Amino acid sequence: MEGHGAERTTAVLRISLAATFLYVLITFLAGIRAHSLALISEAGHNASDFLALLLSWGALWMQSRPPTSTKTFGYHRAGVLAAFINALTLVGVAFYIFYEALRRLAAPQAVQPRLMVYVAAAGVVMNGAIALLLFRNSHKSDVNIRSSFIHMLGDTVSTAAVIVGGWAIYLTGKNWIDPALSFGIAALILWSSWGIIRETLNILLEGTPRGMDVDRILAQVRAIEGVNQVHDLHVWSIGSDSHSLSCHIGIADIPPSASEGILRQVKAVLLKDFHIHHTTIQFEHEECEVAHGCVIPAGSIHHGHTH
C-alpha cells in the first residue's frame, strides 16, 4: 500500500478513531443507565476496536518510513505486530465478557431494552460504515488493516445481535437474555481473533507465507534449463504482503555471463508465479560432465543485471 492509497487509508483510520471513541463513551454510559451487560460488553469491544484502529494507524505510519542502516528491511513488521496485539486484546475482552455473563446469569438484573435498541442501532450504522471504508480503502493482503476490518465487522454483527436481544427482552421480559447474548458476542470475538493470531504468529516466527507451496516452488525452479539442483530453500514474509526467498542452486561450471541468464529466469518465475520480490540466490558450480547430464543451457548467455 503506497502513495495515494496509503494516505486515503490513513484518513479513514483517523475518522474511524474519532467516531469509535465517541461511540465507546455513549455505549458505556448507556449500558450503565440501562443495566445492560450486553451494552457494556459492546463498549468494551469497541474500546478494543479503538485500540486496534490506533495501533493500525501507528503501524501504517511506521511502515511508510524508509529503511535505515539498522532496519535494512524497513518497518514492515510494525503492521504485523500491531495486528498480533489487536488480536490478543480481543481475546482478553472476550474472556472478561464470559466472566461477567456468568455472574449475570447467576443474578440477572433488570435492563432497559428500549435504550439498548436505540444505542445498538447507532452502533450498527457507525461500525458498518467504518468496516466498509476499511474494506474499500485497504489491500486485502495487509494483515494490519485486515485485523482492524475484522474488529469492526465483528462489532457490526454483535451490535445487531444486541438489537435483536433488546427486542426479545422487551417482548418477553426475560432478563437472562442479556448475559446469554453476551456469551454469543464473546464467542464471535474469539472466533474472529484466532485467524489473525495464527497468521501474525506465522509471520513473526518466519514461517512459510500463507498459501505458499514450497514443493511447487522447488519443482518450478528445478524445471528451468541449466538448474541441476536446489537446496537450502527458505521462504518467509517480511510483512503481510512482502515475501522473501533464499536458496542455493547448483549449476554447471559456466561463466558469470551465462549464469546471469539462469538467475534472470529464476527471478522471473518467483515473481510471476509466487509474488516473491526479494531473493537471495547463491549459485554452486559443479564440474560439467555429459554423463551427469550437466549442460550449459542454450541461449543462456545474457549480459547486464536484473533487479
PDB file of C-alpha atoms in Angstrom:
ATOM      1  CA  MET A   1       0.000   0.000   0.000  1.00  0.00           C
ATOM      2  CA  GLU A   2       1.810   3.123  -1.188  1.00  0.00           C
ATOM      3  CA  GLY A   3       1.291   6.731  -2.172  1.00  0.00           C
ATOM      4  CA  HIS A   4      -2.260   7.953  -2.513  1.00  0.00           C
ATOM      5  CA  GLY A   5      -3.743   4.661  -1.290  1.00  0.00           C
ATOM      6  CA  ALA A   6      -1.832   4.844   1.985  1.00  0.00           C
ATOM      7  CA  GLU A   7      -2.876   8.471   2.516  1.00  0.00           C
ATOM      8  CA  ARG A   8      -6.524   7.594   1.901  1.00  0.00           C
ATOM      9  CA  THR A   9      -6.374   4.682   4.351  1.00  0.00           C
ATOM     10  CA  THR A  10      -4.712   6.920   6.965  1.00  0.00           C
ATOM     11  CA  ALA A  11      -7.551   9.443   6.602  1.00  0.00           C
ATOM     12  CA  VAL A  12     -10.127   6.649   7.011  1.00  0.00           C
ATOM     13  CA  LEU A  13      -8.379   5.479  10.191  1.00  0.00           C
ATOM     14  CA  ARG A  14      -8.411   9.000  11.666  1.00  0.00           C
ATOM     15  CA  ILE A  15     -12.129   9.417  11.048  1.00  0.00           C
ATOM     16  CA  SER A  16     -12.771   5.929  12.428  1.00  0.00           C
ATOM     17  CA  LEU A  17     -10.783   6.683  15.583  1.00  0.00           C
ATOM     18  CA  ALA A  18     -12.833   9.793  16.354  1.00  0.00           C
ATOM     19  CA  ALA A  19     -16.175   8.099  15.699  1.00  0.00           C
ATOM     20  CA  THR A  20     -15.269   4.971  17.685  1.00  0.00           C
ATOM     21  CA  PHE A  21     -14.062   6.954  20.727  1.00  0.00           C
ATOM     22  CA  LEU A  22     -17.333   8.892  20.822  1.00  0.00           C
ATOM     23  CA  TYR A  23     -19.404   5.711  20.489  1.00  0.00           C
ATOM     24  CA  VAL A  24     -17.463   3.956  23.279  1.00  0.00           C
ATOM     25  CA  LEU A  25     -18.403   6.765  25.688  1.00  0.00           C
ATOM     26  CA  ILE A  26     -22.063   6.730  24.616  1.00  0.00           C
ATOM     27  CA  THR A  27     -22.359   2.929  24.796  1.00  0.00           C
ATOM     28  CA  PHE A  28     -20.655   2.639  28.196  1.00  0.00           C
ATOM     29  CA  LEU A  29     -22.827   5.342  29.777  1.00  0.00           C
ATOM     30  CA  ALA A  30     -25.965   3.894  28.166  1.00  0.00           C
ATOM     31  CA  GLY A  31     -25.035   0.407  29.406  1.00  0.00           C
ATOM     32  CA  ILE A  32     -24.731   1.652  32.987  1.00  0.00           C
ATOM     33  CA  ARG A  33     -28.020   3.546  32.727  1.00  0.00           C
ATOM     34  CA  ALA A  34     -29.851   0.576  31.163  1.00  0.00           C
ATOM     35  CA  HIS A  35     -28.150  -2.001  33.462  1.00  0.00           C
ATOM     36  CA  SER A  36     -27.260  -3.918  30.275  1.00  0.00           C
ATOM     37  CA  LEU A  37     -24.178  -6.142  30.272  1.00  0.00           C
ATOM     38  CA  ALA A  38     -24.616  -6.565  26.522  1.00  0.00           C
ATOM     39  CA  LEU A  39     -24.197  -2.821  26.013  1.00  0.00           C
ATOM     40  CA  ILE A  40     -21.261  -2.637  28.433  1.00  0.00           C
ATOM     41  CA  SER A  41     -19.735  -5.588  26.566  1.00  0.00           C
ATOM     42  CA  GLU A  42     -20.171  -3.658  23.350  1.00  0.00           C
ATOM     43  CA  ALA A  43     -18.425  -0.671  24.938  1.00  0.00           C
ATOM     44  CA  GLY A  44     -15.518  -2.935  25.885  1.00  0.00           C
ATOM     45  CA  HIS A  45     -15.445  -4.457  22.423  1.00  0.00           C
ATOM     46  CA  ASN A  46     -15.484  -1.006  20.852  1.00  0.00           C
ATOM     47  CA  ALA A  47     -12.742   0.156  23.222  1.00  0.00           C
ATOM     48  CA  SER A  48     -10.587  -2.688  21.893  1.00  0.00           C
ATOM     49  CA  ASP A  49     -11.554  -1.534  18.396  1.00  0.00           C
ATOM     50  CA  PHE A  50     -10.350   1.962  19.255  1.00  0.00           C
ATOM     51  CA  LEU A  51      -7.023   0.484  20.344  1.00  0.00           C
ATOM     52  CA  ALA A  52      -6.932  -1.654  17.189  1.00  0.00           C
ATOM     53  CA  LEU A  53      -7.505   1.359  14.959  1.00  0.00           C
ATOM     54  CA  LEU A  54      -4.915   3.376  16.889  1.00  0.00           C
ATOM     55  CA  LEU A  55      -2.330   0.612  16.525  1.00  0.00           C
ATOM     56  CA  SER A  56      -3.128   0.215  12.822  1.00  0.00           C
ATOM     57  CA  TRP A  57      -2.769   3.945  12.277  1.00  0.00           C
ATOM     58  CA  GLY A  58       0.590   3.997  14.078  1.00  0.00           C
ATOM     59  CA  ALA A  59       1.786   0.889  12.251  1.00  0.00           C
ATOM     60  CA  LEU A  60       0.773   2.364   8.880  1.00  0.00           C
ATOM     61  CA  TRP A  61       2.912   5.394   9.643  1.00  0.00           C
ATOM     62  CA  MET A  62       5.824   3.165  10.714  1.00  0.00           C
ATOM     63  CA  GLN A  63       5.553   1.072   7.528  1.00  0.00           C
ATOM     64  CA  SER A  64       5.885   4.199   5.388  1.00  0.00           C
ATOM     65  CA  ARG A  65       9.289   5.018   6.874  1.00  0.00           C
ATOM     66  CA  PRO A  66      12.284   4.179   4.650  1.00  0.00           C
ATOM     67  CA  PRO A  67      14.865   1.512   5.570  1.00  0.00           C
ATOM     68  CA  THR A  68      17.827   2.572   7.693  1.00  0.00           C
ATOM     69  CA  SER A  69      21.289   1.172   8.407  1.00  0.00           C
ATOM     70  CA  THR A  70      19.879  -0.593  11.483  1.00  0.00           C
ATOM     71  CA  LYS A  71      16.490  -1.524   9.959  1.00  0.00           C
ATOM     72  CA  THR A  72      17.542  -2.620   6.480  1.00  0.00           C
ATOM     73  CA  PHE A  73      14.124  -4.145   5.672  1.00  0.00           C
ATOM     74  CA  GLY A  74      12.316  -1.041   6.901  1.00  0.00           C
ATOM     75  CA  TYR A  75       9.414  -1.261   9.345  1.00  0.00           C
ATOM     76  CA  HIS A  76       7.039  -3.667   7.588  1.00  0.00           C
ATOM     77  CA  ARG A  77       6.795  -5.868  10.686  1.00  0.00           C
ATOM     78  CA  ALA A  78       5.242  -2.959  12.634  1.00  0.00           C
ATOM     79  CA  GLY A  79       1.883  -3.672  10.995  1.00  0.00           C
ATOM     80  CA  VAL A  80       2.143  -7.386  11.754  1.00  0.00           C
ATOM     81  CA  LEU A  81       2.986  -6.706  15.398  1.00  0.00           C
ATOM     82  CA  ALA A  82       0.047  -4.284  15.671  1.00  0.00           C
ATOM     83  CA  ALA A  83      -2.309  -6.913  14.272  1.00  0.00           C
ATOM     84  CA  PHE A  84      -0.998  -9.500  16.747  1.00  0.00           C
ATOM     85  CA  ILE A  85      -1.533  -7.140  19.698  1.00  0.00           C
ATOM     86  CA  ASN A  86      -5.002  -6.268  18.398  1.00  0.00           C
ATOM     87  CA  ALA A  87      -5.973  -9.926  18.323  1.00  0.00           C
ATOM     88  CA  LEU A  88      -4.632 -10.550  21.827  1.00  0.00           C
ATOM     89  CA  THR A  89      -6.675  -7.640  23.205  1.00  0.00           C
ATOM     90  CA  LEU A  90      -9.759  -9.186  21.624  1.00  0.00           C
ATOM     91  CA  VAL A  91      -9.095 -12.468  23.437  1.00  0.00           C
ATOM     92  CA  GLY A  92      -8.776 -10.614  26.751  1.00  0.00           C
ATOM     93  CA  VAL A  93     -12.034  -8.746  26.143  1.00  0.00           C
ATOM     94  CA  ALA A  94     -13.818 -11.997  25.237  1.00  0.00           C
ATOM     95  CA  PHE A  95     -12.812 -13.778  28.454  1.00  0.00           C
ATOM     96  CA  TYR A  96     -13.840 -10.778  30.545  1.00  0.00           C
ATOM     97  CA  ILE A  97     -17.260 -10.811  28.888  1.00  0.00           C
ATOM     98  CA  PHE A  98     -17.581 -14.562  29.609  1.00  0.00           C
ATOM     99  CA  TYR A  99     -16.825 -13.895  33.274  1.00  0.00           C
ATOM    100  CA  GLU A 100     -19.334 -11.061  33.588  1.00  0.00           C
ATOM    101  CA  ALA A 101     -22.008 -13.027  31.715  1.00  0.00           C
ATOM    102  CA  LEU A 102     -21.654 -15.937  34.154  1.00  0.00           C
ATOM    103  CA  ARG A 103     -22.138 -13.550  37.058  1.00  0.00           C
ATOM    104  CA  ARG A 104     -25.222 -12.026  35.439  1.00  0.00           C
ATOM    105  CA  LEU A 105     -26.744 -15.450  34.737  1.00  0.00           C
ATOM    106  CA  ALA A 106     -26.387 -16.285  38.431  1.00  0.00           C
ATOM    107  CA  ALA A 107     -28.027 -12.993  39.413  1.00  0.00           C
ATOM    108  CA  PRO A 108     -29.997 -11.474  36.492  1.00  0.00           C
ATOM    109  CA  GLN A 109     -30.538  -7.724  36.533  1.00  0.00           C
ATOM    110  CA  ALA A 110     -33.406  -5.759  35.053  1.00  0.00           C
ATOM    111  CA  VAL A 111     -32.442  -3.920  31.870  1.00  0.00           C
ATOM    112  CA  GLN A 112     -33.928  -1.125  29.772  1.00  0.00           C
ATOM    113  CA  PRO A 113     -34.432  -2.804  26.392  1.00  0.00           C
ATOM    114  CA  ARG A 114     -35.512   0.306  24.501  1.00  0.00           C
ATOM    115  CA  LEU A 115     -32.296   2.139  25.356  1.00  0.00           C
ATOM    116  CA  MET A 116     -30.356  -0.982  24.367  1.00  0.00           C
ATOM    117  CA  VAL A 117     -32.016  -0.995  20.942  1.00  0.00           C
ATOM    118  CA  TYR A 118     -31.516   2.721  20.262  1.00  0.00           C
ATOM    119  CA  VAL A 119     -27.807   2.737  21.167  1.00  0.00           C
ATOM    120  CA  ALA A 120     -27.151  -0.541  19.345  1.00  0.00           C
ATOM    121  CA  ALA A 121     -28.860   0.774  16.196  1.00  0.00           C
ATOM    122  CA  ALA A 122     -26.496   3.757  16.179  1.00  0.00           C
ATOM    123  CA  GLY A 123     -23.606   1.317  16.618  1.00  0.00           C
ATOM    124  CA  VAL A 124     -24.641  -0.799  13.632  1.00  0.00           C
ATOM    125  CA  VAL A 125     -24.612   2.293  11.404  1.00  0.00           C
ATOM    126  CA  MET A 126     -21.247   3.536  12.690  1.00  0.00           C
ATOM    127  CA  ASN A 127     -19.420   0.194  12.788  1.00  0.00           C
ATOM    128  CA  GLY A 128     -20.830  -0.862   9.422  1.00  0.00           C
ATOM    129  CA  ALA A 129     -19.723   2.408   7.808  1.00  0.00           C
ATOM    130  CA  ILE A 130     -16.190   2.108   9.247  1.00  0.00           C
ATOM    131  CA  ALA A 131     -15.915  -1.558   8.196  1.00  0.00           C
ATOM    132  CA  LEU A 132     -16.992  -0.649   4.648  1.00  0.00           C
ATOM    133  CA  LEU A 133     -14.475   2.208   4.463  1.00  0.00           C
ATOM    134  CA  LEU A 134     -11.643  -0.036   5.688  1.00  0.00           C
ATOM    135  CA  PHE A 135     -12.619  -2.743   3.209  1.00  0.00           C
ATOM    136  CA  ARG A 136     -12.722  -0.347   0.264  1.00  0.00           C
ATOM    137  CA  ASN A 137      -9.536   1.542   1.112  1.00  0.00           C
ATOM    138  CA  SER A 138      -7.117  -1.218   2.049  1.00  0.00           C
ATOM    139  CA  HIS A 139      -5.235  -4.039   0.334  1.00  0.00           C
ATOM    140  CA  LYS A 140      -6.682  -7.450   1.172  1.00  0.00           C
ATOM    141  CA  SER A 141      -3.228  -8.890   1.917  1.00  0.00           C
ATOM    142  CA  ASP A 142      -2.378  -6.246   4.554  1.00  0.00           C
ATOM    143  CA  VAL A 143      -2.962  -8.142   7.794  1.00  0.00           C
ATOM    144  CA  ASN A 144      -2.689  -4.929   9.819  1.00  0.00           C
ATOM    145  CA  ILE A 145      -5.680  -3.203   8.207  1.00  0.00           C
ATOM    146  CA  ARG A 146      -7.491  -6.529   7.827  1.00  0.00           C
ATOM    147  CA  SER A 147      -7.310  -7.067  11.603  1.00  0.00           C
ATOM    148  CA  SER A 148      -8.988  -3.681  12.133  1.00  0.00           C
ATOM    149  CA  PHE A 149     -11.588  -4.526   9.482  1.00  0.00           C
ATOM    150  CA  ILE A 150     -12.395  -7.796  11.302  1.00  0.00           C
ATOM    151  CA  HIS A 151     -12.723  -5.861  14.553  1.00  0.00           C
ATOM    152  CA  MET A 152     -15.261  -3.504  13.007  1.00  0.00           C
ATOM    153  CA  LEU A 153     -17.141  -6.204  11.087  1.00  0.00           C
ATOM    154  CA  GLY A 154     -17.430  -8.264  14.274  1.00  0.00           C
ATOM    155  CA  ASP A 155     -18.758  -5.216  16.089  1.00  0.00           C
ATOM    156  CA  THR A 156     -21.364  -4.626  13.400  1.00  0.00           C
ATOM    157  CA  VAL A 157     -22.679  -8.188  13.723  1.00  0.00           C
ATOM    158  CA  SER A 158     -22.573  -8.276  17.537  1.00  0.00           C
ATOM    159  CA  THR A 159     -24.253  -4.863  17.829  1.00  0.00           C
ATOM    160  CA  ALA A 160     -27.007  -6.056  15.508  1.00  0.00           C
ATOM    161  CA  ALA A 161     -27.414  -9.009  17.888  1.00  0.00           C
ATOM    162  CA  VAL A 162     -27.898  -6.536  20.774  1.00  0.00           C
ATOM    163  CA  ILE A 163     -30.838  -5.013  18.858  1.00  0.00           C
ATOM    164  CA  VAL A 164     -32.441  -8.453  18.500  1.00  0.00           C
ATOM    165  CA  GLY A 165     -31.774  -9.178  22.174  1.00  0.00           C
ATOM    166  CA  GLY A 166     -33.231  -5.853  23.273  1.00  0.00           C
ATOM    167  CA  TRP A 167     -36.467  -6.518  21.400  1.00  0.00           C
ATOM    168  CA  ALA A 168     -36.618 -10.046  22.810  1.00  0.00           C
ATOM    169  CA  ILE A 169     -36.304  -8.704  26.366  1.00  0.00           C
ATOM    170  CA  TYR A 170     -38.906  -6.038  25.649  1.00  0.00           C
ATOM    171  CA  LEU A 171     -41.406  -8.626  24.356  1.00  0.00           C
ATOM    172  CA  THR A 172     -40.766 -11.400  26.898  1.00  0.00           C
ATOM    173  CA  GLY A 173     -39.407  -9.626  29.982  1.00  0.00           C
ATOM    174  CA  LYS A 174     -36.692 -12.330  30.302  1.00  0.00           C
ATOM    175  CA  ASN A 175     -33.591 -10.534  31.613  1.00  0.00           C
ATOM    176  CA  TRP A 176     -31.355 -13.614  31.249  1.00  0.00           C
ATOM    177  CA  ILE A 177     -31.353 -12.903  27.501  1.00  0.00           C
ATOM    178  CA  ASP A 178     -28.876 -10.068  28.131  1.00  0.00           C
ATOM    179  CA  PRO A 179     -25.995 -12.205  29.574  1.00  0.00           C
ATOM    180  CA  ALA A 180     -26.823 -15.047  27.164  1.00  0.00           C
ATOM    181  CA  LEU A 181     -26.395 -12.586  24.311  1.00  0.00           C
ATOM    182  CA  SER A 182     -23.060 -11.540  25.803  1.00  0.00           C
ATOM    183  CA  PHE A 183     -21.860 -15.155  25.568  1.00  0.00           C
ATOM    184  CA  GLY A 184     -22.572 -15.095  21.852  1.00  0.00           C
ATOM    185  CA  ILE A 185     -20.728 -11.793  21.420  1.00  0.00           C
ATOM    186  CA  ALA A 186     -17.682 -13.157  23.281  1.00  0.00           C
ATOM    187  CA  ALA A 187     -17.660 -16.329  21.160  1.00  0.00           C
ATOM    188  CA  LEU A 188     -17.764 -14.213  17.995  1.00  0.00           C
ATOM    189  CA  ILE A 189     -14.828 -12.142  19.271  1.00  0.00           C
ATOM    190  CA  LEU A 190     -12.732 -15.261  19.931  1.00  0.00           C
ATOM    191  CA  TRP A 191     -13.550 -16.733  16.531  1.00  0.00           C
ATOM    192  CA  SER A 192     -12.618 -13.550  14.672  1.00  0.00           C
ATOM    193  CA  SER A 193      -9.336 -13.100  16.534  1.00  0.00           C
ATOM    194  CA  TRP A 194      -7.977 -16.642  16.114  1.00  0.00           C
ATOM    195  CA  GLY A 195      -7.202 -16.375  12.398  1.00  0.00           C
ATOM    196  CA  ILE A 196      -5.291 -13.112  12.897  1.00  0.00           C
ATOM    197  CA  ILE A 197      -3.273 -14.568  15.801  1.00  0.00           C
ATOM    198  CA  ARG A 198      -2.323 -17.632  13.761  1.00  0.00           C
ATOM    199  CA  GLU A 199      -1.309 -15.632  10.678  1.00  0.00           C
ATOM    200  CA  THR A 200       0.686 -12.967  12.544  1.00  0.00           C
ATOM    201  CA  LEU A 201       2.498 -15.556  14.667  1.00  0.00           C
ATOM    202  CA  ASN A 202       3.471 -17.393  11.493  1.00  0.00           C
ATOM    203  CA  ILE A 203       4.981 -14.186  10.074  1.00  0.00           C
ATOM    204  CA  LEU A 204       6.755 -13.247  13.318  1.00  0.00           C
ATOM    205  CA  LEU A 205       8.198 -16.777  13.597  1.00  0.00           C
ATOM    206  CA  GLU A 206       9.448 -16.623   9.976  1.00  0.00           C
ATOM    207  CA  GLY A 207       7.092 -19.383   8.851  1.00  0.00           C
ATOM    208  CA  THR A 208       6.242 -20.156   5.231  1.00  0.00           C
ATOM    209  CA  PRO A 209       3.773 -17.496   3.998  1.00  0.00           C
ATOM    210  CA  ARG A 210       0.097 -18.448   3.957  1.00  0.00           C
ATOM    211  CA  GLY A 211      -0.836 -20.194   0.706  1.00  0.00           C
ATOM    212  CA  MET A 212       2.789 -20.619  -0.395  1.00  0.00           C
ATOM    213  CA  ASP A 213       3.626 -24.148  -1.639  1.00  0.00           C
ATOM    214  CA  VAL A 214       7.358 -24.814  -1.158  1.00  0.00           C
ATOM    215  CA  ASP A 215       7.243 -28.077  -3.149  1.00  0.00           C
ATOM    216  CA  ARG A 216       5.745 -26.203  -6.108  1.00  0.00           C
ATOM    217  CA  ILE A 217       8.464 -23.550  -5.879  1.00  0.00           C
ATOM    218  CA  LEU A 218      11.146 -26.255  -5.918  1.00  0.00           C
ATOM    219  CA  ALA A 219       9.555 -28.019  -8.873  1.00  0.00           C
ATOM    220  CA  GLN A 220       9.290 -24.853 -10.997  1.00  0.00           C
ATOM    221  CA  VAL A 221      12.820 -23.667 -10.240  1.00  0.00           C
ATOM    222  CA  ARG A 222      14.252 -27.126 -10.981  1.00  0.00           C
ATOM    223  CA  ALA A 223      12.372 -27.121 -14.301  1.00  0.00           C
ATOM    224  CA  ILE A 224      14.387 -24.107 -15.514  1.00  0.00           C
ATOM    225  CA  GLU A 225      17.029 -25.098 -18.061  1.00  0.00           C
ATOM    226  CA  GLY A 226      20.505 -25.039 -16.524  1.00  0.00           C
ATOM    227  CA  VAL A 227      19.336 -25.672 -12.938  1.00  0.00           C
ATOM    228  CA  ASN A 228      20.747 -29.009 -11.729  1.00  0.00           C
ATOM    229  CA  GLN A 229      19.638 -28.915  -8.101  1.00  0.00           C
ATOM    230  CA  VAL A 230      18.044 -26.648  -5.493  1.00  0.00           C
ATOM    231  CA  HIS A 231      18.589 -26.892  -1.741  1.00  0.00           C
ATOM    232  CA  ASP A 232      18.653 -24.819   1.484  1.00  0.00           C
ATOM    233  CA  LEU A 233      15.480 -23.094   0.289  1.00  0.00           C
ATOM    234  CA  HIS A 234      13.766 -20.757   2.753  1.00  0.00           C
ATOM    235  CA  VAL A 235      10.660 -18.641   2.185  1.00  0.00           C
ATOM    236  CA  TRP A 236       9.353 -16.119   4.718  1.00  0.00           C
ATOM    237  CA  SER A 237       7.418 -12.871   4.998  1.00  0.00           C
ATOM    238  CA  ILE A 238       8.911  -9.513   5.930  1.00  0.00           C
ATOM    239  CA  GLY A 239       5.414  -8.037   6.202  1.00  0.00           C
ATOM    240  CA  SER A 240       1.953  -9.337   5.461  1.00  0.00           C
ATOM    241  CA  ASP A 241       2.332  -8.750   1.698  1.00  0.00           C
ATOM    242  CA  SER A 242       6.127  -8.759   1.268  1.00  0.00           C
ATOM    243  CA  HIS A 243       7.749 -12.168   0.783  1.00  0.00           C
ATOM    244  CA  SER A 244      11.434 -13.163   0.601  1.00  0.00           C
ATOM    245  CA  LEU A 245      13.314 -16.254  -0.548  1.00  0.00           C
ATOM    246  CA  SER A 246      16.857 -17.572  -0.222  1.00  0.00           C
ATOM    247  CA  CYS A 247      18.306 -20.755  -1.697  1.00  0.00           C
ATOM    248  CA  HIS A 248      21.346 -22.492  -3.166  1.00  0.00           C
ATOM    249  CA  ILE A 249      21.167 -23.543  -6.822  1.00  0.00           C
ATOM    250  CA  GLY A 250      23.562 -25.997  -8.414  1.00  0.00           C
ATOM    251  CA  ILE A 251      24.562 -25.148 -11.994  1.00  0.00           C
ATOM    252  CA  ALA A 252      27.314 -26.140 -14.401  1.00  0.00           C
ATOM    253  CA  ASP A 253      30.758 -24.585 -14.139  1.00  0.00           C
ATOM    254  CA  ILE A 254      29.894 -21.841 -16.618  1.00  0.00           C
ATOM    255  CA  PRO A 255      30.982 -18.198 -16.928  1.00  0.00           C
ATOM    256  CA  PRO A 256      29.090 -15.491 -14.995  1.00  0.00           C
ATOM    257  CA  SER A 257      27.620 -14.101 -18.210  1.00  0.00           C
ATOM    258  CA  ALA A 258      25.865 -17.453 -18.774  1.00  0.00           C
ATOM    259  CA  SER A 259      24.739 -17.928 -15.162  1.00  0.00           C
ATOM    260  CA  GLU A 260      23.161 -14.461 -15.259  1.00  0.00           C
ATOM    261  CA  GLY A 261      20.598 -15.769 -17.743  1.00  0.00           C
ATOM    262  CA  ILE A 262      19.623 -18.592 -15.371  1.00  0.00           C
ATOM    263  CA  LEU A 263      19.342 -16.125 -12.493  1.00  0.00           C
ATOM    264  CA  ARG A 264      17.010 -13.918 -14.508  1.00  0.00           C
ATOM    265  CA  GLN A 265      14.744 -16.848 -15.350  1.00  0.00           C
ATOM    266  CA  VAL A 266      14.601 -17.970 -11.689  1.00  0.00           C
ATOM    267  CA  LYS A 267      13.686 -14.465 -10.514  1.00  0.00           C
ATOM    268  CA  ALA A 268      11.056 -14.116 -13.220  1.00  0.00           C
ATOM    269  CA  VAL A 269       9.352 -17.381 -12.188  1.00  0.00           C
ATOM    270  CA  LEU A 270       9.416 -16.454  -8.490  1.00  0.00           C
ATOM    271  CA  LEU A 271       7.950 -13.020  -9.197  1.00  0.00           C
ATOM    272  CA  LYS A 272       5.281 -14.084 -11.682  1.00  0.00           C
ATOM    273  CA  ASP A 273       4.026 -17.283 -10.059  1.00  0.00           C
ATOM    274  CA  PHE A 274       4.678 -16.634  -6.346  1.00  0.00           C
ATOM    275  CA  HIS A 275       4.872 -12.819  -5.995  1.00  0.00           C
ATOM    276  CA  ILE A 276       8.297 -13.063  -4.346  1.00  0.00           C
ATOM    277  CA  HIS A 277      10.166  -9.798  -4.911  1.00  0.00           C
ATOM    278  CA  HIS A 278      13.193 -10.116  -2.646  1.00  0.00           C
ATOM    279  CA  THR A 279      15.531 -13.034  -3.385  1.00  0.00           C
ATOM    280  CA  THR A 280      18.993 -14.097  -2.253  1.00  0.00           C
ATOM    281  CA  ILE A 281      20.254 -16.845  -4.564  1.00  0.00           C
ATOM    282  CA  GLN A 282      23.658 -18.475  -4.295  1.00  0.00           C
ATOM    283  CA  PHE A 283      24.969 -20.453  -7.258  1.00  0.00           C
ATOM    284  CA  GLU A 284      27.096 -23.523  -6.643  1.00  0.00           C
ATOM    285  CA  HIS A 285      29.173 -24.537  -9.668  1.00  0.00           C
ATOM    286  CA  GLU A 286      29.578 -28.191 -10.493  1.00  0.00           C
ATOM    287  CA  GLU A 287      32.014 -29.857 -12.871  1.00  0.00           C
ATOM    288  CA  CYS A 288      30.246 -30.324 -16.168  1.00  0.00           C
ATOM    289  CA  GLU A 289      30.181 -33.931 -17.340  1.00  0.00           C
ATOM    290  CA  VAL A 290      27.843 -35.193 -20.030  1.00  0.00           C
ATOM    291  CA  ALA A 291      27.393 -38.440 -18.092  1.00  0.00           C
ATOM    292  CA  HIS A 292      25.912 -36.434 -15.232  1.00  0.00           C
ATOM    293  CA  GLY A 293      23.525 -34.580 -17.514  1.00  0.00           C
ATOM    294  CA  CYS A 294      25.252 -31.273 -16.793  1.00  0.00           C
ATOM    295  CA  VAL A 295      24.886 -28.957 -19.769  1.00  0.00           C
ATOM    296  CA  ILE A 296      25.114 -25.265 -20.476  1.00  0.00           C
ATOM    297  CA  PRO A 297      21.595 -24.125 -21.402  1.00  0.00           C
ATOM    298  CA  ALA A 298      21.140 -22.909 -24.948  1.00  0.00           C
ATOM    299  CA  GLY A 299      20.569 -19.181 -25.279  1.00  0.00           C
ATOM    300  CA  SER A 300      21.540 -18.536 -21.668  1.00  0.00           C
ATOM    301  CA  ILE A 301      24.344 -16.127 -22.410  1.00  0.00           C
ATOM    302  CA  HIS A 302      22.987 -12.696 -21.479  1.00  0.00           C
ATOM    303  CA  HIS A 303      24.606  -9.534 -20.279  1.00  0.00           C
ATOM    304  CA  GLY A 304      23.504  -6.943 -17.757  1.00  0.00           C
ATOM    305  CA  HIS A 305      21.926  -7.265 -14.326  1.00  0.00           C
ATOM    306  CA  THR A 306      18.333  -7.673 -13.291  1.00  0.00           C
ATOM    307  CA  HIS A 307      16.748  -6.123 -10.252  1.00  0.00           C
TER     308      HIS A 307
END
